[in-house]
Short mmCIF file of C-alpha atoms and ligand atoms in Angstrom, two decimals:
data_model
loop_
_atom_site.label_atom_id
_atom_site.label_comp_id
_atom_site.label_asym_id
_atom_site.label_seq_id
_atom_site.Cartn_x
_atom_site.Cartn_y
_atom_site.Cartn_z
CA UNK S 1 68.38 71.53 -30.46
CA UNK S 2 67.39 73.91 -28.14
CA UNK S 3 63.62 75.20 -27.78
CA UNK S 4 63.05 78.59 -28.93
CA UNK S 5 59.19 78.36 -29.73
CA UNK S 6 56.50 76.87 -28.16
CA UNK S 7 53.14 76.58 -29.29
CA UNK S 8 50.32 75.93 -26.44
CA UNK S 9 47.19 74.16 -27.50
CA UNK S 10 44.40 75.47 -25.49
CA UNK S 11 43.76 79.21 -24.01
CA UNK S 12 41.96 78.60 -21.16
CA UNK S 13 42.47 78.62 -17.65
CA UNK S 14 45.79 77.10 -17.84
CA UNK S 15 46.84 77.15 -21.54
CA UNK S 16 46.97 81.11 -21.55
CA UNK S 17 48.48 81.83 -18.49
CA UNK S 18 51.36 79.29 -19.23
CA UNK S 19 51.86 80.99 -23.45
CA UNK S 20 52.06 84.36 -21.47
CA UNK S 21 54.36 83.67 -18.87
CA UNK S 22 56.61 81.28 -21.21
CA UNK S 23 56.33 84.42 -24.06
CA UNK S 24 57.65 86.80 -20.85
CA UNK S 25 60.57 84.25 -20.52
CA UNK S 26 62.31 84.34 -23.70
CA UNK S 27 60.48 82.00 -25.37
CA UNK S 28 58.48 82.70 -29.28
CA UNK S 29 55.02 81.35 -28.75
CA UNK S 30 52.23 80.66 -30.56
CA UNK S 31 48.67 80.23 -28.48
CA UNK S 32 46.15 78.05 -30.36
CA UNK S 33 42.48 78.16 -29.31
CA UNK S 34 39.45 76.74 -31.54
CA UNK S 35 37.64 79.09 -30.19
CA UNK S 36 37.63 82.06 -32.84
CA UNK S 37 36.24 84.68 -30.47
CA UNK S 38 38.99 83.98 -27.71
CA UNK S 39 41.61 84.13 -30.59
CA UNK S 40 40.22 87.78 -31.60
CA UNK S 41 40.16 89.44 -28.10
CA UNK S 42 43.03 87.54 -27.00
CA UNK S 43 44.71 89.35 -30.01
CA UNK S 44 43.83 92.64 -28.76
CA UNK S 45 45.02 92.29 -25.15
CA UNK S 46 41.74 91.33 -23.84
CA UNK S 47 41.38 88.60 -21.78
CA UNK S 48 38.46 86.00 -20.67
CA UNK S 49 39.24 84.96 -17.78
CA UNK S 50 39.26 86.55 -14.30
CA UNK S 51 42.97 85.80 -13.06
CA UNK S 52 44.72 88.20 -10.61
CA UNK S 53 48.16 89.24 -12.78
CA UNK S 54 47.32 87.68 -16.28
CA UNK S 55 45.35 90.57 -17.75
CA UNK S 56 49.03 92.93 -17.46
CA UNK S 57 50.87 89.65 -18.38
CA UNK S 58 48.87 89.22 -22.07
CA UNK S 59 48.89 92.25 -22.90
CA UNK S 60 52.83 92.46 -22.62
CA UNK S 61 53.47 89.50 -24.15
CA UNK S 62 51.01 90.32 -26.67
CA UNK S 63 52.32 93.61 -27.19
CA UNK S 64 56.04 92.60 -27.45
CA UNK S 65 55.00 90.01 -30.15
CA UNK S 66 56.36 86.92 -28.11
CA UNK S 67 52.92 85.65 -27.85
CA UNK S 68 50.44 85.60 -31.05
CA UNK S 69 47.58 83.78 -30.68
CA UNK S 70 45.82 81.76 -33.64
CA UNK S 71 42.92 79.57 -34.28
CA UNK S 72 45.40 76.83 -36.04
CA UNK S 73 48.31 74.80 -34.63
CA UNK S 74 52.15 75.72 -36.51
CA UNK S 75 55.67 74.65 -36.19
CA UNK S 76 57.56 74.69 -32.73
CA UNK S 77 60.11 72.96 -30.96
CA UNK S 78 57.63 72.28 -28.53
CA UNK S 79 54.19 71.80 -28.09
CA UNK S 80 51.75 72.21 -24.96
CA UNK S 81 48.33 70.73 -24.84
CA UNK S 82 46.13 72.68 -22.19
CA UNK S 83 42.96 71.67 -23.37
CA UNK S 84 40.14 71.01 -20.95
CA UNK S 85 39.45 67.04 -19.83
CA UNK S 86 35.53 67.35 -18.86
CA UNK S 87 33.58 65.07 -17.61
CA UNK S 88 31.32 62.62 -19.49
CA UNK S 89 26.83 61.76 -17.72
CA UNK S 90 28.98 58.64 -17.13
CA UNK S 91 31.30 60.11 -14.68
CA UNK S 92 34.19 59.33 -16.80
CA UNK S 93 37.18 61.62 -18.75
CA UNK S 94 36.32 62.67 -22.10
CA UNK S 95 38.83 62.94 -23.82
CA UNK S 96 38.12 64.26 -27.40
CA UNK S 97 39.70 67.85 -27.34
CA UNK S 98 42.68 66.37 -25.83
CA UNK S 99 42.67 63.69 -29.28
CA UNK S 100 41.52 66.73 -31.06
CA UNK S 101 44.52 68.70 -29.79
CA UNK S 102 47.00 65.60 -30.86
CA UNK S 103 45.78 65.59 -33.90
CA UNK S 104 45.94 69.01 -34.78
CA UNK S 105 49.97 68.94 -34.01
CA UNK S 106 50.62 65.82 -36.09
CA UNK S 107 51.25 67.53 -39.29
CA UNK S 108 53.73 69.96 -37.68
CA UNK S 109 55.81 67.89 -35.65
CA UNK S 110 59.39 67.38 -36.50
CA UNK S 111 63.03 65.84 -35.77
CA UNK S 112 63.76 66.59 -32.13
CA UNK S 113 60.26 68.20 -30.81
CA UNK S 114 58.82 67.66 -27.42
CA UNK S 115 55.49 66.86 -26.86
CA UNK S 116 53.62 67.97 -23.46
CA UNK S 117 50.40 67.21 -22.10
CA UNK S 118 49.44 69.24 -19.40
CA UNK S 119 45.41 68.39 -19.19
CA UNK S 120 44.52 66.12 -15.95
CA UNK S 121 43.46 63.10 -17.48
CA UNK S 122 43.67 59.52 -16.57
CA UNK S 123 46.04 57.00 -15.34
CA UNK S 124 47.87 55.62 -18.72
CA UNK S 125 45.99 58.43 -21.01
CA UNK S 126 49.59 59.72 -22.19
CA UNK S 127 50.66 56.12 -23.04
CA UNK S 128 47.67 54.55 -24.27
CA UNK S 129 45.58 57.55 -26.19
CA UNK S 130 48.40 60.38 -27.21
CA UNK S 131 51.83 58.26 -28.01
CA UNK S 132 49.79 55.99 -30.22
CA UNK S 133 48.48 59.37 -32.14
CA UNK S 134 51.42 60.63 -32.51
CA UNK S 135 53.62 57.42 -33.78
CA UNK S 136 51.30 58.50 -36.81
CA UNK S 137 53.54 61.27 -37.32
CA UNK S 138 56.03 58.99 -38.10
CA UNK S 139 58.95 60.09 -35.66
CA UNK S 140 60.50 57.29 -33.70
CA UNK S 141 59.13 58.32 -30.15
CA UNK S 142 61.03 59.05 -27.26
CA UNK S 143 64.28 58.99 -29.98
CA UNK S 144 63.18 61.48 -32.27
CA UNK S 145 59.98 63.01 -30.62
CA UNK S 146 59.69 63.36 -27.45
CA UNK S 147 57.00 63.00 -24.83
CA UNK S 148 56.06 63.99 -21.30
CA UNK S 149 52.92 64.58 -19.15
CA UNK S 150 53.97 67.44 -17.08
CA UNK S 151 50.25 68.39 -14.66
CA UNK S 152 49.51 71.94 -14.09
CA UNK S 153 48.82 72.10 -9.85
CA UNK S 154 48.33 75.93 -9.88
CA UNK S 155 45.37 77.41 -7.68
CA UNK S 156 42.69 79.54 -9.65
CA UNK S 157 43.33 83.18 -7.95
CA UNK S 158 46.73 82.45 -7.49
CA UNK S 159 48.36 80.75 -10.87
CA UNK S 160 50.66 83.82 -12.28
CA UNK S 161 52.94 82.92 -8.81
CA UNK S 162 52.45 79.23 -8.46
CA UNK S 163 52.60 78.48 -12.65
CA UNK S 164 57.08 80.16 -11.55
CA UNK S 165 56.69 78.98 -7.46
CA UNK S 166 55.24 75.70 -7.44
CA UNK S 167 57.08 72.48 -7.70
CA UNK S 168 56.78 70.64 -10.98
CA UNK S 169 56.45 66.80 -11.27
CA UNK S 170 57.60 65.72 -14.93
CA UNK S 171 56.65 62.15 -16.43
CA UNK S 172 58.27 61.64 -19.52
CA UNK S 173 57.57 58.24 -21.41
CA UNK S 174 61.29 58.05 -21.25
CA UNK S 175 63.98 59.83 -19.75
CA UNK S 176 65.17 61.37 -22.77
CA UNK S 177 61.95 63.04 -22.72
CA UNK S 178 61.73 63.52 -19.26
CA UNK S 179 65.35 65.68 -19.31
CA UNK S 180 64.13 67.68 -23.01
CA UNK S 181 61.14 68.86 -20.84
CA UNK S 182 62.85 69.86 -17.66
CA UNK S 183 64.98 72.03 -20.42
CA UNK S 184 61.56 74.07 -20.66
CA UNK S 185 60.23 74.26 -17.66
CA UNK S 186 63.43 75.39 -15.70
CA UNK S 187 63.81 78.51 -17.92
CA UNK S 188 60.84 79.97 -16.00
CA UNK S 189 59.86 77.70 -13.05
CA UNK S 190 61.46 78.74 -9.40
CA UNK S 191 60.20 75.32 -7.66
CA UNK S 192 62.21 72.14 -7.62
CA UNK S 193 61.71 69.92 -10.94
CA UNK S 194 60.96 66.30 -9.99
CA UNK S 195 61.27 63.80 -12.97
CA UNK S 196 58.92 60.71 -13.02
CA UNK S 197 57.35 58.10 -15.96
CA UNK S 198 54.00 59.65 -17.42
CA UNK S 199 51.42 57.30 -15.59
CA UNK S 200 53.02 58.13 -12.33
CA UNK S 201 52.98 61.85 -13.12
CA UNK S 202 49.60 61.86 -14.01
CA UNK S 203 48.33 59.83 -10.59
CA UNK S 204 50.38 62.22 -9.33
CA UNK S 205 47.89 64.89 -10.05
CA UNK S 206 44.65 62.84 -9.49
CA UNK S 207 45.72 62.18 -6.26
CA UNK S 208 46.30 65.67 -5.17
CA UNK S 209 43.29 66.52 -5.80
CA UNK S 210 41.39 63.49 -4.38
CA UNK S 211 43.48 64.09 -0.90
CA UNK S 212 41.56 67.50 -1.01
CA UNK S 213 38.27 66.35 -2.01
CA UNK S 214 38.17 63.69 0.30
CA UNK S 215 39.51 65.51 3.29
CA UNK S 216 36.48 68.32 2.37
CA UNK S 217 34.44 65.00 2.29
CA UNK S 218 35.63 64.09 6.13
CA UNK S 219 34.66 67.46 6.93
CA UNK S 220 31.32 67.91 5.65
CA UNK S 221 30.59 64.56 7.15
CA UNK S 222 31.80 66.06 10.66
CA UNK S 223 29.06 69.07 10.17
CA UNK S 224 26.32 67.23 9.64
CA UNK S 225 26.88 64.56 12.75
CA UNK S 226 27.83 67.81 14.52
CA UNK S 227 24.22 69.31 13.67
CA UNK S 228 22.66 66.30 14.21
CA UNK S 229 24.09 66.10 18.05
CA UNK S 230 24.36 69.82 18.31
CA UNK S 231 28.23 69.95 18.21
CA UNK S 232 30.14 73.22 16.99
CA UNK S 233 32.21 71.48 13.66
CA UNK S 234 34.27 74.46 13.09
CA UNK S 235 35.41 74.83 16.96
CA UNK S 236 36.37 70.82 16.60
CA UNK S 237 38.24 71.47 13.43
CA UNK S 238 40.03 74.24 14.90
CA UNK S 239 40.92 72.27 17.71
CA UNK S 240 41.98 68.94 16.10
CA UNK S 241 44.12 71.15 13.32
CA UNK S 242 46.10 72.18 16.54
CA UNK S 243 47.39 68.74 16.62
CA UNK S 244 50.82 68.91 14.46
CA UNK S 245 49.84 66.02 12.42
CA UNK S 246 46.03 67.01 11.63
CA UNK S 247 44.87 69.24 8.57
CA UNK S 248 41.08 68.60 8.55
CA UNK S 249 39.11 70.68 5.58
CA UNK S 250 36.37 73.11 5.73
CA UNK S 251 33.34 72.37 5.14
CA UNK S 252 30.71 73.95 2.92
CA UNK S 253 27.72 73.55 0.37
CA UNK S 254 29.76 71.01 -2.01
CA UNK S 255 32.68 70.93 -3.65
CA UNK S 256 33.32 72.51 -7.25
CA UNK S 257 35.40 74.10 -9.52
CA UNK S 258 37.05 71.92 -13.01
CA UNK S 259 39.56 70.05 -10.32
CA UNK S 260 38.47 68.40 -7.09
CA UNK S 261 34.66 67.58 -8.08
CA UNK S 262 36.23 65.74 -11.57
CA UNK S 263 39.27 64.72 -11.15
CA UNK S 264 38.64 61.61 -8.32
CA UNK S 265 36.07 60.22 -11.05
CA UNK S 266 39.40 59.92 -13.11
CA UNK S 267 40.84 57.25 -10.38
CA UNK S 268 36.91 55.84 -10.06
CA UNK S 269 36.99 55.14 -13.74
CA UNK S 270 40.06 52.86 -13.49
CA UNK S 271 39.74 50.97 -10.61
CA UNK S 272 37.20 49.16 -8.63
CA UNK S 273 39.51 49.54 -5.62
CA UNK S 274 38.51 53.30 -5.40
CA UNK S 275 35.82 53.16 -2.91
CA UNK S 276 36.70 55.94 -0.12
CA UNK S 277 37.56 58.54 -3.19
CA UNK S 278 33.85 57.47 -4.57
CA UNK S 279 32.24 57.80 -1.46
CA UNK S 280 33.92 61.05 -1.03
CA UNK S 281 32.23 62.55 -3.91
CA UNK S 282 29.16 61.17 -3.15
CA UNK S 283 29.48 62.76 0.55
CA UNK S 284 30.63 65.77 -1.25
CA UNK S 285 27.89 65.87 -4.00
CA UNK S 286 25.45 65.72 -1.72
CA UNK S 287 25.99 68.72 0.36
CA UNK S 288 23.79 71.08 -1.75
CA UNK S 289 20.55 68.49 -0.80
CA UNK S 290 21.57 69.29 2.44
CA UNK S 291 21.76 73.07 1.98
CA UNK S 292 18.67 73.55 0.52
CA UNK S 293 17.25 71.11 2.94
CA UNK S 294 18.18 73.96 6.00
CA UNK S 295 16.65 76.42 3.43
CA UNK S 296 13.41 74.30 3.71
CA UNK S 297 13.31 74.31 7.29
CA UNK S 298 14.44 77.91 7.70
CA UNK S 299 12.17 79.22 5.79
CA UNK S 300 8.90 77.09 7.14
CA UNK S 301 5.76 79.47 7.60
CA UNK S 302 6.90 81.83 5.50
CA UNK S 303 4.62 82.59 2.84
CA UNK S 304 5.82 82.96 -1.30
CA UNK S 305 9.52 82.80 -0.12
CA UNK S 306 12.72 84.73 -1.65
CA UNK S 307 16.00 83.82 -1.25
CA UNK S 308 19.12 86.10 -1.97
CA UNK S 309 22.23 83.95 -3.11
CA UNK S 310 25.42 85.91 -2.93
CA UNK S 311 28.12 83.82 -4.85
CA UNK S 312 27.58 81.67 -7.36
CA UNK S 313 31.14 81.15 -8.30
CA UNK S 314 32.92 77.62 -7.31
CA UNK S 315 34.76 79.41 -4.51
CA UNK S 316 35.32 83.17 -3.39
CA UNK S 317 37.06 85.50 -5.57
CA UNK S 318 37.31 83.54 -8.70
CA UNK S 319 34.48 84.44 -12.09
CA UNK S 320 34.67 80.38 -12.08
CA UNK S 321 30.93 78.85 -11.88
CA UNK S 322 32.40 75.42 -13.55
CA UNK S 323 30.64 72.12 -11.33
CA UNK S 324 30.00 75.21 -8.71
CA UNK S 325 27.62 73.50 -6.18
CA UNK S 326 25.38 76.95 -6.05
CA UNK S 327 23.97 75.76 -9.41
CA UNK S 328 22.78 72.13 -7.64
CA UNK S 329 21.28 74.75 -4.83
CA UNK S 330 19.67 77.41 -7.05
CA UNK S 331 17.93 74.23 -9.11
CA UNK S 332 16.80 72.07 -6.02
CA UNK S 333 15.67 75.62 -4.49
CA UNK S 334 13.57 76.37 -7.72
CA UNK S 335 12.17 72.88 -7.89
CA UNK S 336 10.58 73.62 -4.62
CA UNK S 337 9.15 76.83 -5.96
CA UNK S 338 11.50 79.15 -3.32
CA UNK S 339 12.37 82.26 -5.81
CA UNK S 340 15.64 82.69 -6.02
CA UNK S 341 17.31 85.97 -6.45
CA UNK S 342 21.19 85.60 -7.76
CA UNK S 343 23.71 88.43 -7.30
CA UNK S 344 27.74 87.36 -7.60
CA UNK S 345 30.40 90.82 -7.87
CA UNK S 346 33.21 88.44 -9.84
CA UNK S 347 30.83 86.47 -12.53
CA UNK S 348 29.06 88.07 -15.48
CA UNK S 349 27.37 84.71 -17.71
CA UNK S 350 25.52 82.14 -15.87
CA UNK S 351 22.60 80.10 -16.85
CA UNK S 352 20.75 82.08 -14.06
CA UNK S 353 19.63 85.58 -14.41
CA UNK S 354 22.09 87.56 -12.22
CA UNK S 355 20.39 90.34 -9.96
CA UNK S 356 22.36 93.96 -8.99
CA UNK S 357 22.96 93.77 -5.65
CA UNK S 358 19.99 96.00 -4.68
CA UNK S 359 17.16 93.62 -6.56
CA UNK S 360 19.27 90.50 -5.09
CA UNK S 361 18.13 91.72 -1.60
CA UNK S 362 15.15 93.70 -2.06
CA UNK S 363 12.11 91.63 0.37
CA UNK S 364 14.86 88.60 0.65
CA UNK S 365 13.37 86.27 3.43
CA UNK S 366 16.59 84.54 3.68
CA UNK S 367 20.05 85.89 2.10
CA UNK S 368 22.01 82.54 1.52
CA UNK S 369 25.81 83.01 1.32
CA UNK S 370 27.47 80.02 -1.22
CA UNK S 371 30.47 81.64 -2.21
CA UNK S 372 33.30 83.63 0.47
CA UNK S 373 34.03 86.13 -1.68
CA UNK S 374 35.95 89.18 0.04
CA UNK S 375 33.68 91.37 -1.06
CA UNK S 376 30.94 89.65 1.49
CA UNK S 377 33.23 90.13 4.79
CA UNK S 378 32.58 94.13 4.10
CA UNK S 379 28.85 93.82 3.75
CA UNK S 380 27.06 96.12 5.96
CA UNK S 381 24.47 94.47 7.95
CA UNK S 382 22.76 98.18 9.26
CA UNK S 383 21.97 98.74 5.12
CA UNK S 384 21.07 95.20 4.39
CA UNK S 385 18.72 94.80 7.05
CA UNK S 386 16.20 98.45 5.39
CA UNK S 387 16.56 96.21 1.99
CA UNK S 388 15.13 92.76 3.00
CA UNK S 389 11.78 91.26 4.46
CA UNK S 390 13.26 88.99 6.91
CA UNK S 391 16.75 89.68 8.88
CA UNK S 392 17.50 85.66 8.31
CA UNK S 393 21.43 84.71 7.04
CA UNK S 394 22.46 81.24 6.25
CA UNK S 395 26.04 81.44 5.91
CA UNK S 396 27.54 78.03 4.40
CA UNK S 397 31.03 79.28 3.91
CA UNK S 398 32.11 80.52 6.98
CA UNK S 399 32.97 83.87 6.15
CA UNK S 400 30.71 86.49 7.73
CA UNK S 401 31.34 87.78 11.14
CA UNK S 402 27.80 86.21 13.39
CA UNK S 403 28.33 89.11 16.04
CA UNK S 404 27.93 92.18 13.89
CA UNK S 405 24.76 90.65 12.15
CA UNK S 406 23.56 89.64 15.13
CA UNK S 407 24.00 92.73 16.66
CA UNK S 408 21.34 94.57 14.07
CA UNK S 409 18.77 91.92 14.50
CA UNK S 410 19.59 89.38 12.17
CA UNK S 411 19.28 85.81 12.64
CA UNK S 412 22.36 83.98 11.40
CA UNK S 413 23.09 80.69 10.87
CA UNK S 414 26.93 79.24 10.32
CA UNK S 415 27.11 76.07 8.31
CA UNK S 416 29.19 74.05 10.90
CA UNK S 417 28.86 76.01 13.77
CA UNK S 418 26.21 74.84 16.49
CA UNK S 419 23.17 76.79 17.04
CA UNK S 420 23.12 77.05 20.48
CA UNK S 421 26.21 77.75 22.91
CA UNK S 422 27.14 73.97 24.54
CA UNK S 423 27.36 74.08 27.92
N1 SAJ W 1 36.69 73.59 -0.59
C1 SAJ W 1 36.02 73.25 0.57
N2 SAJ W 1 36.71 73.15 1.73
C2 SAJ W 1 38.07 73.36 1.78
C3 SAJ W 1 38.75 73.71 0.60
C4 SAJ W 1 38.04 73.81 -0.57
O1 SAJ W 1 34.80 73.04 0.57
O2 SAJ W 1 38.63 73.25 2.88
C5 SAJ W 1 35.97 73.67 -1.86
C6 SAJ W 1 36.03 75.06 -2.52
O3 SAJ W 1 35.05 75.90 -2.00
C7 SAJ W 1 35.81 74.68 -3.97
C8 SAJ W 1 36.50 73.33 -4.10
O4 SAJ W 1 36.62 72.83 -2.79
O5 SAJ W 1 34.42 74.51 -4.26
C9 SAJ W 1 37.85 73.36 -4.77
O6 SAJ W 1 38.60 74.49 -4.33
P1 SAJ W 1 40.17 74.43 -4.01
O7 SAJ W 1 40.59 75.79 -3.61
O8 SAJ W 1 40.46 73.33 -3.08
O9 SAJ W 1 40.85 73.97 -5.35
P2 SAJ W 1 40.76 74.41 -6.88
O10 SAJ W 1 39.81 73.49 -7.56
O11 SAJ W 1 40.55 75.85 -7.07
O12 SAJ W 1 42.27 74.07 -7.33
C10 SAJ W 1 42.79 72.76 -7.09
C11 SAJ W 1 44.18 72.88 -6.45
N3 SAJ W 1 44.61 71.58 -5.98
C12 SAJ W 1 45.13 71.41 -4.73
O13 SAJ W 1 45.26 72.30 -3.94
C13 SAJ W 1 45.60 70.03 -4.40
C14 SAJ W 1 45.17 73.42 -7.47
O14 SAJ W 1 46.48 73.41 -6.94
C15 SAJ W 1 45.12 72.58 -8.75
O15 SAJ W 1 46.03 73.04 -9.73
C16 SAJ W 1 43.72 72.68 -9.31
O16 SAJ W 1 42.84 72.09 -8.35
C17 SAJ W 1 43.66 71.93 -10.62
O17 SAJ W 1 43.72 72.56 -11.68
O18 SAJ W 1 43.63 70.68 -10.61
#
């Protein structure tokens, strides 16, 4: 039996990018979201989520009536669960929507389906929590349903070209499921197709991740010794990274987004032998103390303090504020009784109020970049400086150029880079 329909569980960051692009590829596809609201404008063309390419993408599919979107689960040949994996006050997967998502299918399932779980989740999930589910169904598994956990890798900004260019690792639970979902994924992915069991496919994934987060982790570590012995990180990382067989990080005020500040807790949760990727978040975690920390210090002697915050997002150019270490900063900041001032071009809900870019900066004492959003690289320094109270930057991304502030008076501060020229 060949698969015709598909119907993706989950219409989120991943979930509706993947129905759109596999309803653009042939296939009949039904999105599924709990979420009523998401259904409706989804349903309309409208979309959620800031992705570069997916807004044109649902409304084709949409429009061509390849892709319908509903608030219930329905027949398929195959089924894709997208749903998010958050983390529990524990530090550990939680895994209801994903059990919420298997359950939901159960009914429909029939002779000869396939079964995917995209979610990151952890080591042994797609053995130990979703085949048993399923068995319920009554299909002989791996015979007469099958089952793979195929991760999604793509890169928030960039997932309409890496969801067809990136490689994909498949872990079926057998390799008759392994080979019935390479027969989806090769109708619209470009990359090679690697087939693997489902635990290995899913440390796959975690690791990944964790060689990003802990890299970042090396990194931040490097600035702060640097600051502490008045050493110019982001000169040293340059200059290491021009060995062939070094890729240090960058570092910056934390680490966040859905992916690299959960997923390590995912390997943390199942072993005791996971020290260095614990420590790495830890390292990682902490860098917002040591932002606001500089804030502290920065801002000394000055009296009723206001600090501007451009970007609150997890990283530049996404709407994403998910685990986005400007929340830690905004908090800590707060705590201290600093006023805070929040203005971010790419998000529009956040537990903060958000500021137009004019009240952001108006009598700022210190504007505090946390986000490298493009936008920010174009900010003009001449009109910024008539807005604020003090001409004071503290840059913690990298992504502002020191000179042309500098030149109109403002004090700038790189995180990374030394304060004073070595000699
Ligand atoms: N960051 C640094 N320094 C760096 C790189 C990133 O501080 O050198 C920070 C970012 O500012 C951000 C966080 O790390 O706060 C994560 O950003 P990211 O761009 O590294 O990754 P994500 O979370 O947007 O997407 C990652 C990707 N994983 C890898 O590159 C290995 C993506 O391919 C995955 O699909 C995604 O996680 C996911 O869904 O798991």
């Amino acid at each position: 039996m060949t698969i015709k329909s598909v119907c993706v569980l989950g219409l989120g960051y991943i979930g509706l990018p993947t129905a759109s692009t596999l309803a653009t590829n042939g296939f009949t596809v039904v999105g599924v979201d709990t979420n009523e609201s998401i259904v409706g404008a989804i349903d309309l063309g409208l979309i959620h989520i800031e992705e570069p390419g997916l807004n044109t993408m649902v409304k084709a599919a949409v429009k061509s009536g390849q892709l319908m979107v509903k608030s219930k689960p329905e027949e398929a040949d195959a089924f894709i669960i997208a749903v998010p994996t958050p983390l529990t006050a524990e530090k550990k997967a939680d895994l209801q929507y994903v059990i919420a998502a298997a359950e939901s299918i159960r009914p429909y399932l029939r002779k000869g389906n396939l079964v995917i779980l995209e979610s990151t989740s952890p080591p042994r999930t797609t053995v130990d929590i979703l085949v048993p589910i399923l068995t319920d169904s009554g299909l002989e598994i791996g015979e007469e349903l099958f089952v793979a956990y195929c991760p999604e890798r793509v890169l928030p900004g960039n997932i309409m070209h890496e969801l067809v260019n990136n490689n994909r690792i498949i872990g079926g639970i057998n390799e008759k499921s392994s080979l019935k979902a390479r027969e989806l994924y090769q109708k619209f992915v470009q990359g090679s197709i690697i087939l693997t069991d489902a635990t290995s496919a899913e440390m796959v994934k975690l690791m990944e991740n964790t060689y990003r987060d802990v890299n970042i982790a090396l990194s931040n570590e490097l600035a702060l010794i640097s600051a502490a012995l008045n050493l110019d990180a982001l000169e040293i990382i340059r200059l290491a990274n021009m060995h062939p067989r070094v890729k240090l990080h960058k570092p910056g005020p934390g680490v966040g987004g859905h992916c690299l500040s959960v997923d390590p807790w995912f390997i943390v949760e199942k072993s005791p032998y996971a020290r260095l990727i614990n420590l790495s978040r830890i390292i990682n975690d902490n860098m917002p103390m040591y932002v606001v920390k500089r804030v502290g210090e920065i801002l000394e002697g000055i009296e009723s303090p206001q600090v501007s915050v451009l970007g609150i997002a997890y990283k530049g150019n996404v709407d994403d504020t998910r685990e986005s270490p400007a929340t830690t900063v905004i908090r800590l900041m707060q705590q201290q009784g600093i006023r805070v001032r929040v203005y971010d071009p790419h998000v529009r809900n956040y537990e903060v109020e958000l500021n137009s870019f004019e009240q952001a900066l108006e009598n700022s004492d210190l504007i505090l970049i946390l986000a490298d959003h493009d936008e920010f690289k174009y900010l003009a320094p001449e009109e910024l400086g008539r807005l604020v109270r003090h001409k004071i930057v503290l840059d913690t991304k990298n992504c502002l150029k020191p000179e042309k502030w500098e030149q109109e008076g403002f004090n700038i501060e790189v995180l990374g880079r030394s304060k004073t020229t070595p000699e």
